[in-house]
PDB file of C-alpha atoms and ligand atoms in Angstrom:
ATOM      1  CA  MET A1358      -0.211   0.081  -0.074  1.00  0.00           C
ATOM      2  CA  ARG A1359       1.223   3.556  -1.002  1.00  0.00           C
ATOM      3  CA  TYR A1360       0.200   6.510   0.872  1.00  0.00           C
ATOM      4  CA  VAL A1361      -0.367   9.795  -0.781  1.00  0.00           C
ATOM      5  CA  LEU A1362      -1.305  13.252   0.793  1.00  0.00           C
ATOM      6  CA  VAL A1363      -3.133  15.647  -1.316  1.00  0.00           C
ATOM      7  CA  THR A1364      -3.233  19.117   0.113  1.00  0.00           C
ATOM      8  CA  GLY A1365      -6.676  21.028  -0.593  1.00  0.00           C
ATOM      9  CA  GLY A1366      -8.119  17.649  -1.422  1.00  0.00           C
ATOM     10  CA  SER A1367     -11.387  18.767  -0.486  1.00  0.00           C
ATOM     11  CA  ARG A1368     -12.570  20.584  -3.756  1.00  0.00           C
ATOM     12  CA  GLY A1369     -11.631  21.149  -7.138  1.00  0.00           C
ATOM     13  CA  ILE A1370      -8.509  19.908  -8.715  1.00  0.00           C
ATOM     14  CA  GLY A1371      -7.395  18.409  -5.405  1.00  0.00           C
ATOM     15  CA  ARG A1372     -10.661  16.286  -5.110  1.00  0.00           C
ATOM     16  CA  ALA A1373     -10.143  15.157  -8.766  1.00  0.00           C
ATOM     17  CA  ILE A1374      -6.531  14.018  -8.066  1.00  0.00           C
ATOM     18  CA  CYS A1375      -7.783  12.139  -4.846  1.00  0.00           C
ATOM     19  CA  VAL A1376     -10.153  10.325  -6.836  1.00  0.00           C
ATOM     20  CA  SER A1377      -7.972   9.592  -9.703  1.00  0.00           C
ATOM     21  CA  LEU A1378      -5.136   8.360  -7.570  1.00  0.00           C
ATOM     22  CA  SER A1379      -7.546   5.969  -5.471  1.00  0.00           C
ATOM     23  CA  LYS A1380      -8.263   4.221  -8.774  1.00  0.00           C
ATOM     24  CA  GLU A1381      -4.471   3.395  -8.669  1.00  0.00           C
ATOM     25  CA  GLY A1382      -4.401   1.699  -5.376  1.00  0.00           C
ATOM     26  CA  PHE A1383      -3.087   4.486  -3.328  1.00  0.00           C
ATOM     27  CA  HIS A1384      -4.351   5.134   0.184  1.00  0.00           C
ATOM     28  CA  ILE A1385      -5.555   8.793   0.032  1.00  0.00           C
ATOM     29  CA  ILE A1386      -4.928  11.418   2.847  1.00  0.00           C
ATOM     30  CA  ILE A1387      -7.307  14.277   2.030  1.00  0.00           C
ATOM     31  CA  ASN A1388      -6.162  17.599   3.505  1.00  0.00           C
ATOM     32  CA  TYR A1389      -8.346  20.609   3.531  1.00  0.00           C
ATOM     33  CA  ASN A1390      -8.444  23.862   5.774  1.00  0.00           C
ATOM     34  CA  SER A1391     -11.878  24.895   6.810  1.00  0.00           C
ATOM     35  CA  ASN A1392     -14.347  23.037   4.625  1.00  0.00           C
ATOM     36  CA  SER A1393     -15.077  19.638   6.272  1.00  0.00           C
ATOM     37  CA  THR A1394     -18.098  18.889   4.377  1.00  0.00           C
ATOM     38  CA  GLU A1395     -16.481  18.768   1.079  1.00  0.00           C
ATOM     39  CA  ALA A1396     -13.744  16.755   2.322  1.00  0.00           C
ATOM     40  CA  GLU A1397     -16.057  14.126   3.535  1.00  0.00           C
ATOM     41  CA  ALA A1398     -17.580  14.212   0.064  1.00  0.00           C
ATOM     42  CA  THR A1399     -14.206  13.597  -1.318  1.00  0.00           C
ATOM     43  CA  LEU A1400     -13.591  10.817   0.981  1.00  0.00           C
ATOM     44  CA  ALA A1401     -16.842   9.325   0.040  1.00  0.00           C
ATOM     45  CA  MET A1402     -15.911   9.527  -3.851  1.00  0.00           C
ATOM     46  CA  VAL A1403     -12.658   7.743  -3.060  1.00  0.00           C
ATOM     47  CA  ARG A1404     -14.645   4.746  -1.371  1.00  0.00           C
ATOM     48  CA  GLU A1405     -17.113   4.766  -4.135  1.00  0.00           C
ATOM     49  CA  ASN A1406     -14.232   3.796  -6.477  1.00  0.00           C
ATOM     50  CA  GLY A1407     -13.283   1.145  -4.176  1.00  0.00           C
ATOM     51  CA  GLY A1408     -10.367   3.045  -2.726  1.00  0.00           C
ATOM     52  CA  SER A1409      -9.324   3.803   0.882  1.00  0.00           C
ATOM     53  CA  GLY A1410      -8.493   7.118   2.462  1.00  0.00           C
ATOM     54  CA  GLU A1411      -8.665   9.438   5.593  1.00  0.00           C
ATOM     55  CA  ILE A1412      -8.983  13.121   6.191  1.00  0.00           C
ATOM     56  CA  MET A1413      -6.431  15.403   7.767  1.00  0.00           C
ATOM     57  CA  GLN A1414      -7.277  18.935   8.474  1.00  0.00           C
ATOM     58  CA  PHE A1415      -4.387  21.575   8.743  1.00  0.00           C
ATOM     59  CA  ASP A1416      -3.596  25.050   7.523  1.00  0.00           C
ATOM     60  CA  VAL A1417      -0.781  24.586   4.867  1.00  0.00           C
ATOM     61  CA  SER A1418       0.308  28.099   5.729  1.00  0.00           C
ATOM     62  CA  SER A1419       1.208  27.275   9.191  1.00  0.00           C
ATOM     63  CA  GLN A1420       4.339  25.374   9.975  1.00  0.00           C
ATOM     64  CA  ASP A1421       3.073  24.535  13.577  1.00  0.00           C
ATOM     65  CA  ALA A1422      -0.321  23.120  12.240  1.00  0.00           C
ATOM     66  CA  VAL A1423       1.666  21.151   9.420  1.00  0.00           C
ATOM     67  CA  GLU A1424       4.250  19.749  11.801  1.00  0.00           C
ATOM     68  CA  LYS A1425       1.480  18.882  14.426  1.00  0.00           C
ATOM     69  CA  ALA A1426      -0.814  17.005  11.891  1.00  0.00           C
ATOM     70  CA  LEU A1427       1.915  15.357  10.053  1.00  0.00           C
ATOM     71  CA  GLY A1428       3.812  14.197  13.197  1.00  0.00           C
ATOM     72  CA  ASP A1429       0.541  12.857  14.562  1.00  0.00           C
ATOM     73  CA  TRP A1430       0.037  10.909  11.529  1.00  0.00           C
ATOM     74  CA  GLN A1431       3.598   9.532  11.679  1.00  0.00           C
ATOM     75  CA  ALA A1432       3.130   8.579  15.369  1.00  0.00           C
ATOM     76  CA  GLY A1433      -0.001   6.777  14.618  1.00  0.00           C
ATOM     77  CA  ASN A1434       1.531   4.881  11.409  1.00  0.00           C
ATOM     78  CA  GLU A1435       4.768   3.393  12.656  1.00  0.00           C
ATOM     79  CA  GLY A1436       6.710   1.680   9.655  1.00  0.00           C
ATOM     80  CA  LYS A1437       4.529   3.559   7.146  1.00  0.00           C
ATOM     81  CA  TYR A1438       5.463   6.869   5.339  1.00  0.00           C
ATOM     82  CA  ILE A1439       3.887   9.047   2.670  1.00  0.00           C
ATOM     83  CA  HIS A1440       5.385   8.056  -0.727  1.00  0.00           C
ATOM     84  CA  VAL A1441       3.524  10.721  -3.060  1.00  0.00           C
ATOM     85  CA  LEU A1442       3.095  14.364  -1.913  1.00  0.00           C
ATOM     86  CA  VAL A1443       0.729  16.429  -4.113  1.00  0.00           C
ATOM     87  CA  ASN A1444       1.165  20.367  -3.150  1.00  0.00           C
ATOM     88  CA  ASN A1445      -2.036  21.522  -4.334  1.00  0.00           C
ATOM     89  CA  ALA A1446      -3.870  23.723  -1.930  1.00  0.00           C
ATOM     90  CA  GLY A1447      -3.797  27.329  -3.073  1.00  0.00           C
ATOM     91  CA  ILE A1448      -5.586  30.587  -2.950  1.00  0.00           C
ATOM     92  CA  ARG A1449      -5.688  33.834  -5.053  1.00  0.00           C
ATOM     93  CA  LYS A1450      -6.261  37.418  -3.650  1.00  0.00           C
ATOM     94  CA  ASP A1451      -5.996  39.453  -6.921  1.00  0.00           C
ATOM     95  CA  ALA A1452      -5.235  43.281  -7.030  1.00  0.00           C
ATOM     96  CA  LEU A1453      -3.322  45.605  -8.945  1.00  0.00           C
ATOM     97  CA  LEU A1454       0.310  45.744  -7.453  1.00  0.00           C
ATOM     98  CA  MET A1455      -0.362  49.592  -6.968  1.00  0.00           C
ATOM     99  CA  TRP A1456      -3.232  48.896  -4.624  1.00  0.00           C
ATOM    100  CA  MET A1457      -2.003  45.373  -3.312  1.00  0.00           C
ATOM    101  CA  LYS A1458      -2.211  45.319   0.540  1.00  0.00           C
ATOM    102  CA  ASN A1459       0.552  43.540   2.488  1.00  0.00           C
ATOM    103  CA  GLN A1460      -1.772  41.104   3.948  1.00  0.00           C
ATOM    104  CA  GLU A1461      -2.888  40.053   0.106  1.00  0.00           C
ATOM    105  CA  TRP A1462       0.753  39.604  -0.697  1.00  0.00           C
ATOM    106  CA  SER A1463       1.543  37.699   2.308  1.00  0.00           C
ATOM    107  CA  ASP A1464      -1.545  35.473   2.599  1.00  0.00           C
ATOM    108  CA  VAL A1465      -0.936  34.225  -1.078  1.00  0.00           C
ATOM    109  CA  LEU A1466       2.963  33.711  -0.386  1.00  0.00           C
ATOM    110  CA  ASN A1467       2.239  31.686   2.786  1.00  0.00           C
ATOM    111  CA  THR A1468      -0.441  29.623   1.477  1.00  0.00           C
ATOM    112  CA  ASN A1469       1.035  28.667  -2.037  1.00  0.00           C
ATOM    113  CA  LEU A1470       4.731  29.058  -1.569  1.00  0.00           C
ATOM    114  CA  ASN A1471       5.850  28.834   2.126  1.00  0.00           C
ATOM    115  CA  SER A1472       3.419  25.628   2.477  1.00  0.00           C
ATOM    116  CA  PHE A1473       5.849  24.034  -0.054  1.00  0.00           C
ATOM    117  CA  LEU A1474       8.595  24.261   2.257  1.00  0.00           C
ATOM    118  CA  TYR A1475       6.866  23.368   5.649  1.00  0.00           C
ATOM    119  CA  ILE A1476       5.320  20.332   3.950  1.00  0.00           C
ATOM    120  CA  THR A1477       7.841  18.971   1.701  1.00  0.00           C
ATOM    121  CA  ARG A1478      10.650  19.374   4.177  1.00  0.00           C
ATOM    122  CA  PHE A1479       8.761  17.452   6.802  1.00  0.00           C
ATOM    123  CA  LEU A1480       8.018  14.641   4.385  1.00  0.00           C
ATOM    124  CA  LEU A1481      11.217  14.247   2.453  1.00  0.00           C
ATOM    125  CA  LYS A1482      13.355  12.382   4.795  1.00  0.00           C
ATOM    126  CA  ASP A1483      11.481   9.154   4.553  1.00  0.00           C
ATOM    127  CA  MET A1484      11.271   9.424   0.887  1.00  0.00           C
ATOM    128  CA  LEU A1485      15.052   9.771   0.972  1.00  0.00           C
ATOM    129  CA  VAL A1486      15.525   6.911   3.497  1.00  0.00           C
ATOM    130  CA  ASN A1487      13.214   4.561   1.351  1.00  0.00           C
ATOM    131  CA  LYS A1488      14.758   5.567  -1.965  1.00  0.00           C
ATOM    132  CA  TRP A1489      11.159   6.206  -3.729  1.00  0.00           C
ATOM    133  CA  GLY A1490       9.106   9.233  -3.618  1.00  0.00           C
ATOM    134  CA  ARG A1491       7.162  11.470  -5.907  1.00  0.00           C
ATOM    135  CA  ILE A1492       6.708  15.349  -5.098  1.00  0.00           C
ATOM    136  CA  ILE A1493       4.269  16.868  -7.469  1.00  0.00           C
ATOM    137  CA  ASN A1494       3.473  20.819  -7.034  1.00  0.00           C
ATOM    138  CA  ILE A1495       0.258  22.381  -8.744  1.00  0.00           C
ATOM    139  CA  VAL A1496       1.498  25.539 -10.025  1.00  0.00           C
ATOM    140  CA  SER A1497       0.076  27.934 -12.681  1.00  0.00           C
ATOM    141  CA  LEU A1498       0.284  29.473 -16.250  1.00  0.00           C
ATOM    142  CA  SER A1499       0.485  32.711 -13.965  1.00  0.00           C
ATOM    143  CA  GLY A1500       3.774  31.453 -12.369  1.00  0.00           C
ATOM    144  CA  ILE A1501       5.247  31.245 -15.926  1.00  0.00           C
ATOM    145  CA  LYS A1502       4.044  33.951 -17.985  1.00  0.00           C
ATOM    146  CA  GLY A1503       2.737  36.140 -15.154  1.00  0.00           C
ATOM    147  CA  LEU A1504      -0.832  37.730 -15.050  1.00  0.00           C
ATOM    148  CA  PRO A1505      -1.891  41.238 -14.415  1.00  0.00           C
ATOM    149  CA  GLY A1506      -3.462  41.719 -11.296  1.00  0.00           C
ATOM    150  CA  GLN A1507      -1.814  38.598  -9.812  1.00  0.00           C
ATOM    151  CA  ALA A1508       1.783  39.726  -8.805  1.00  0.00           C
ATOM    152  CA  ASN A1509       1.323  38.002  -5.583  1.00  0.00           C
ATOM    153  CA  TYR A1510       0.208  34.824  -7.146  1.00  0.00           C
ATOM    154  CA  SER A1511       2.495  34.870  -9.935  1.00  0.00           C
ATOM    155  CA  ALA A1512       5.472  35.403  -7.490  1.00  0.00           C
ATOM    156  CA  ALA A1513       4.347  32.436  -5.510  1.00  0.00           C
ATOM    157  CA  LYS A1514       3.770  30.197  -8.296  1.00  0.00           C
ATOM    158  CA  GLY A1515       7.124  31.175  -9.938  1.00  0.00           C
ATOM    159  CA  GLY A1516       8.756  30.549  -6.624  1.00  0.00           C
ATOM    160  CA  VAL A1517       7.262  27.034  -6.461  1.00  0.00           C
ATOM    161  CA  ILE A1518       8.462  26.407 -10.025  1.00  0.00           C
ATOM    162  CA  ALA A1519      12.228  27.366  -9.336  1.00  0.00           C
ATOM    163  CA  ALA A1520      12.112  25.255  -5.983  1.00  0.00           C
ATOM    164  CA  THR A1521      10.633  22.242  -7.875  1.00  0.00           C
ATOM    165  CA  LYS A1522      13.752  22.703 -10.182  1.00  0.00           C
ATOM    166  CA  ALA A1523      16.275  22.935  -7.419  1.00  0.00           C
ATOM    167  CA  LEU A1524      15.175  20.273  -5.144  1.00  0.00           C
ATOM    168  CA  ALA A1525      14.658  17.780  -8.174  1.00  0.00           C
ATOM    169  CA  GLN A1526      18.480  18.237  -8.733  1.00  0.00           C
ATOM    170  CA  GLU A1527      19.340  17.977  -4.969  1.00  0.00           C
ATOM    171  CA  ILE A1528      17.553  14.531  -4.614  1.00  0.00           C
ATOM    172  CA  ALA A1529      17.362  12.883  -7.991  1.00  0.00           C
ATOM    173  CA  LYS A1530      20.121  10.247  -7.053  1.00  0.00           C
ATOM    174  CA  LYS A1531      17.530   9.056  -4.443  1.00  0.00           C
ATOM    175  CA  ASN A1532      14.865   8.052  -6.756  1.00  0.00           C
ATOM    176  CA  VAL A1533      12.512  10.766  -5.459  1.00  0.00           C
ATOM    177  CA  THR A1534      11.212  12.856  -8.292  1.00  0.00           C
ATOM    178  CA  VAL A1535       9.861  16.407  -8.031  1.00  0.00           C
ATOM    179  CA  ASN A1536       7.795  18.048 -10.928  1.00  0.00           C
ATOM    180  CA  ALA A1537       5.117  20.756 -11.172  1.00  0.00           C
ATOM    181  CA  VAL A1538       1.808  20.600 -13.290  1.00  0.00           C
ATOM    182  CA  ALA A1539       0.844  24.075 -14.438  1.00  0.00           C
ATOM    183  CA  PRO A1540      -2.890  24.446 -15.266  1.00  0.00           C
ATOM    184  CA  GLY A1541      -4.314  27.242 -17.291  1.00  0.00           C
ATOM    185  CA  PHE A1542      -8.110  28.209 -16.696  1.00  0.00           C
ATOM    186  CA  ILE A1543      -9.757  25.141 -15.087  1.00  0.00           C
ATOM    187  CA  ARG A1544     -13.297  25.223 -13.847  1.00  0.00           C
ATOM    188  CA  SER A1545     -13.457  25.158  -9.976  1.00  0.00           C
ATOM    189  CA  ASP A1546     -14.584  27.268  -7.109  1.00  0.00           C
ATOM    190  CA  MET A1547     -11.217  29.504  -7.797  1.00  0.00           C
ATOM    191  CA  THR A1548     -12.356  30.534 -11.257  1.00  0.00           C
ATOM    192  CA  LYS A1549     -16.053  30.648 -10.630  1.00  0.00           C
ATOM    193  CA  ASP A1550     -15.919  34.537 -10.473  1.00  0.00           C
ATOM    194  CA  LEU A1551     -14.076  34.808 -13.927  1.00  0.00           C
ATOM    195  CA  ASP A1552     -15.717  35.502 -17.171  1.00  0.00           C
ATOM    196  CA  GLU A1553     -15.384  32.427 -18.905  1.00  0.00           C
ATOM    197  CA  ALA A1554     -16.975  33.444 -22.139  1.00  0.00           C
ATOM    198  CA  GLN A1555     -14.718  36.138 -22.398  1.00  0.00           C
ATOM    199  CA  LEU A1556     -11.577  34.248 -21.529  1.00  0.00           C
ATOM    200  CA  LYS A1557     -12.292  31.286 -23.426  1.00  0.00           C
ATOM    201  CA  ALA A1558     -11.776  33.406 -26.681  1.00  0.00           C
ATOM    202  CA  MET A1559      -8.032  33.393 -25.942  1.00  0.00           C
ATOM    203  CA  ILE A1560      -7.590  29.729 -25.209  1.00  0.00           C
ATOM    204  CA  PRO A1561      -6.822  27.802 -28.607  1.00  0.00           C
ATOM    205  CA  MET A1562      -9.144  25.010 -27.396  1.00  0.00           C
ATOM    206  CA  GLY A1563     -11.858  27.318 -26.843  1.00  0.00           C
ATOM    207  CA  ARG A1564     -12.706  26.120 -23.403  1.00  0.00           C
ATOM    208  CA  PHE A1565     -11.971  25.914 -19.595  1.00  0.00           C
ATOM    209  CA  GLY A1566     -10.179  22.788 -18.531  1.00  0.00           C
ATOM    210  CA  LYS A1567     -11.783  20.017 -16.108  1.00  0.00           C
ATOM    211  CA  PRO A1568      -9.971  19.389 -12.836  1.00  0.00           C
ATOM    212  CA  GLU A1569      -9.940  15.580 -14.183  1.00  0.00           C
ATOM    213  CA  GLU A1570      -7.762  16.751 -17.125  1.00  0.00           C
ATOM    214  CA  VAL A1571      -5.132  18.121 -14.592  1.00  0.00           C
ATOM    215  CA  ALA A1572      -5.401  14.959 -12.322  1.00  0.00           C
ATOM    216  CA  SER A1573      -4.507  12.584 -15.063  1.00  0.00           C
ATOM    217  CA  VAL A1574      -1.281  14.195 -15.570  1.00  0.00           C
ATOM    218  CA  VAL A1575      -0.598  14.046 -11.557  1.00  0.00           C
ATOM    219  CA  ARG A1576      -1.590  10.487 -11.922  1.00  0.00           C
ATOM    220  CA  PHE A1577       1.206   9.774 -14.417  1.00  0.00           C
ATOM    221  CA  LEU A1578       3.778  11.693 -12.600  1.00  0.00           C
ATOM    222  CA  ALA A1579       3.011   9.526  -9.557  1.00  0.00           C
ATOM    223  CA  SER A1580       3.365   6.354 -11.453  1.00  0.00           C
ATOM    224  CA  GLU A1581       6.570   3.949 -11.936  1.00  0.00           C
ATOM    225  CA  GLU A1582       6.108   5.032 -15.894  1.00  0.00           C
ATOM    226  CA  ALA A1583       7.450   8.569 -14.810  1.00  0.00           C
ATOM    227  CA  SER A1584      10.407   7.374 -13.123  1.00  0.00           C
ATOM    228  CA  TYR A1585      12.919   9.355 -15.447  1.00  0.00           C
ATOM    229  CA  ILE A1586      11.139  12.604 -15.347  1.00  0.00           C
ATOM    230  CA  THR A1587      12.237  15.078 -12.739  1.00  0.00           C
ATOM    231  CA  GLY A1588      12.569  18.945 -12.454  1.00  0.00           C
ATOM    232  CA  SER A1589       9.782  19.439 -15.298  1.00  0.00           C
ATOM    233  CA  VAL A1590       7.032  21.632 -15.594  1.00  0.00           C
ATOM    234  CA  ILE A1591       3.986  20.234 -17.503  1.00  0.00           C
ATOM    235  CA  ASN A1592       1.437  22.756 -18.830  1.00  0.00           C
ATOM    236  CA  VAL A1593      -2.251  21.797 -18.911  1.00  0.00           C
ATOM    237  CA  ASN A1594      -3.768  24.729 -20.423  1.00  0.00           C
ATOM    238  CA  GLY A1595      -5.668  24.014 -23.696  1.00  0.00           C
ATOM    239  CA  GLY A1596      -2.887  25.392 -25.975  1.00  0.00           C
ATOM    240  CA  LEU A1597      -2.354  28.870 -24.166  1.00  0.00           C
ATOM    241  CA  TYR A1598       1.169  30.517 -25.080  1.00  0.00           C
ATOM    242  CA  THR A1599       3.389  30.301 -22.148  1.00  0.00           C
TER     243      THR A1599
HETATM  244  P1  NDP B2528     -10.432  25.510  -5.224  1.00  0.00           P
HETATM  245  O1  NDP B2528     -10.483  27.003  -4.664  1.00  0.00           O
HETATM  246  O2  NDP B2528     -11.472  25.083  -5.869  1.00  0.00           O
HETATM  247  O3  NDP B2528      -9.793  24.576  -3.908  1.00  0.00           O
HETATM  248  C1  NDP B2528      -8.926  25.172  -3.066  1.00  0.00           C
HETATM  249  C2  NDP B2528      -8.523  23.927  -2.315  1.00  0.00           C
HETATM  250  O4  NDP B2528      -7.349  24.367  -1.415  1.00  0.00           O
HETATM  251  C3  NDP B2528      -9.631  23.546  -1.261  1.00  0.00           C
HETATM  252  O5  NDP B2528      -9.653  22.096  -1.036  1.00  0.00           O
HETATM  253  C4  NDP B2528      -9.247  24.306   0.165  1.00  0.00           C
HETATM  254  O6  NDP B2528      -9.647  23.798   1.332  1.00  0.00           O
HETATM  255  C5  NDP B2528      -7.687  24.209  -0.030  1.00  0.00           C
HETATM  256  N1  NDP B2528      -6.876  25.199   0.677  1.00  0.00           N
HETATM  257  C6  NDP B2528      -6.994  26.656   0.667  1.00  0.00           C
HETATM  258  N2  NDP B2528      -6.249  27.233   1.438  1.00  0.00           N
HETATM  259  C7  NDP B2528      -5.834  26.221   2.331  1.00  0.00           C
HETATM  260  C8  NDP B2528      -5.021  26.186   3.558  1.00  0.00           C
HETATM  261  N3  NDP B2528      -4.376  27.293   3.940  1.00  0.00           N
HETATM  262  N4  NDP B2528      -4.662  24.864   4.129  1.00  0.00           N
HETATM  263  C9  NDP B2528      -5.111  23.711   3.550  1.00  0.00           C
HETATM  264  N5  NDP B2528      -6.204  23.906   2.540  1.00  0.00           N
HETATM  265  C10 NDP B2528      -6.272  25.042   1.840  1.00  0.00           C
HETATM  266  O7  NDP B2528      -8.994  25.645  -6.061  1.00  0.00           O
HETATM  267  P2  NDP B2528      -8.636  24.861  -7.521  1.00  0.00           P
HETATM  268  O8  NDP B2528      -9.083  23.420  -7.312  1.00  0.00           O
HETATM  269  O9  NDP B2528      -8.995  25.526  -8.571  1.00  0.00           O
HETATM  270  O10 NDP B2528      -7.064  25.061  -7.145  1.00  0.00           O
HETATM  271  C11 NDP B2528      -5.958  23.853  -6.913  1.00  0.00           C
HETATM  272  C12 NDP B2528      -4.845  24.457  -7.157  1.00  0.00           C
HETATM  273  O11 NDP B2528      -4.637  24.716  -8.791  1.00  0.00           O
HETATM  274  C13 NDP B2528      -4.232  25.769  -6.543  1.00  0.00           C
HETATM  275  O12 NDP B2528      -2.945  25.602  -6.294  1.00  0.00           O
HETATM  276  C14 NDP B2528      -4.300  26.673  -7.620  1.00  0.00           C
HETATM  277  O13 NDP B2528      -3.542  27.817  -7.301  1.00  0.00           O
HETATM  278  C15 NDP B2528      -4.010  25.860  -8.787  1.00  0.00           C
HETATM  279  N6  NDP B2528      -4.607  26.216 -10.009  1.00  0.00           N
HETATM  280  C16 NDP B2528      -5.897  26.345 -10.330  1.00  0.00           C
HETATM  281  C17 NDP B2528      -6.424  26.819 -11.528  1.00  0.00           C
HETATM  282  C18 NDP B2528      -7.645  26.872 -11.913  1.00  0.00           C
HETATM  283  O14 NDP B2528      -8.073  27.476 -13.015  1.00  0.00           O
HETATM  284  N7  NDP B2528      -8.525  26.578 -11.129  1.00  0.00           N
HETATM  285  C19 NDP B2528      -5.302  27.245 -12.597  1.00  0.00           C
HETATM  286  C20 NDP B2528      -4.034  27.110 -12.390  1.00  0.00           C
HETATM  287  C21 NDP B2528      -3.556  26.685 -11.178  1.00  0.00           C
HETATM  288  P3  NDP B2528     -11.151  24.135   1.858  1.00  0.00           P
HETATM  289  O15 NDP B2528     -11.991  23.329   1.103  1.00  0.00           O
HETATM  290  O16 NDP B2528     -10.911  23.669   3.240  1.00  0.00           O
HETATM  291  O17 NDP B2528     -11.252  25.620   1.861  1.00  0.00           O
END
């Protein structure tokens, strides 16, 4: 049995990743922050697919909360370790830089970038000792090309992309891969306030993506088949120029 932690597994892309990986036989640890009803719904979907899972609440932006939750899991699961980490939890707080508040900057950096450090650092040791692991970071088109109104989010996602490439080289010899998946516009709660009709005109495929279309790439990167891919960023964006 291999264990996977999906941060932000309660909704959207994270939920699709949980369901997809459960079909591959992974035990799914579903993290969420505040929406326990949706986390329960994801767990029910995992079980409907014949999979197994559990829920783990913590705020990814809090180092103390991360280390407490993961430390408790380790203490209760002696001899086991988390083989696959999907750093998916994320938020947006868009504003033009000229008007951006410190809080909007730091909330987005803490949730999208600092969480990568807290969680990955904690789980990395077991992957290295066992010489098998997969770290998959959900980044964004915004972190590659930058998007106006998202200087905070672009900085955070761009930071995760650079960290992905650096860490991949640090640990490649230990059979632990580190990759990023960069969605474009995907239908979820995060994008429900966007003008889809207007935005899809600039997407070559002429539509927003589905969470499942991101999840299938994550499923591949988590598999044995992806064993020689590390330090990569895979775009899932319907052909948007990056
Ligand atoms: P949603 O807003 O639909 O879901 C966000 C998820 O993240 C929820 O499960 C939420 O938990 C969780 N979350 C948010 N903050 C925290 C926190 N502090 N601690 C723990 N969990 C947290 O987003 P998407 O599914 O659309 O996005 C998933 C990832 O994909 C994000 O990293 C996002 O930046 C990225 N992305 C999305 C794109 C899109 O078009 N949708 C495009 C490019 C990238 P809870 O339910 O408890 O609130």
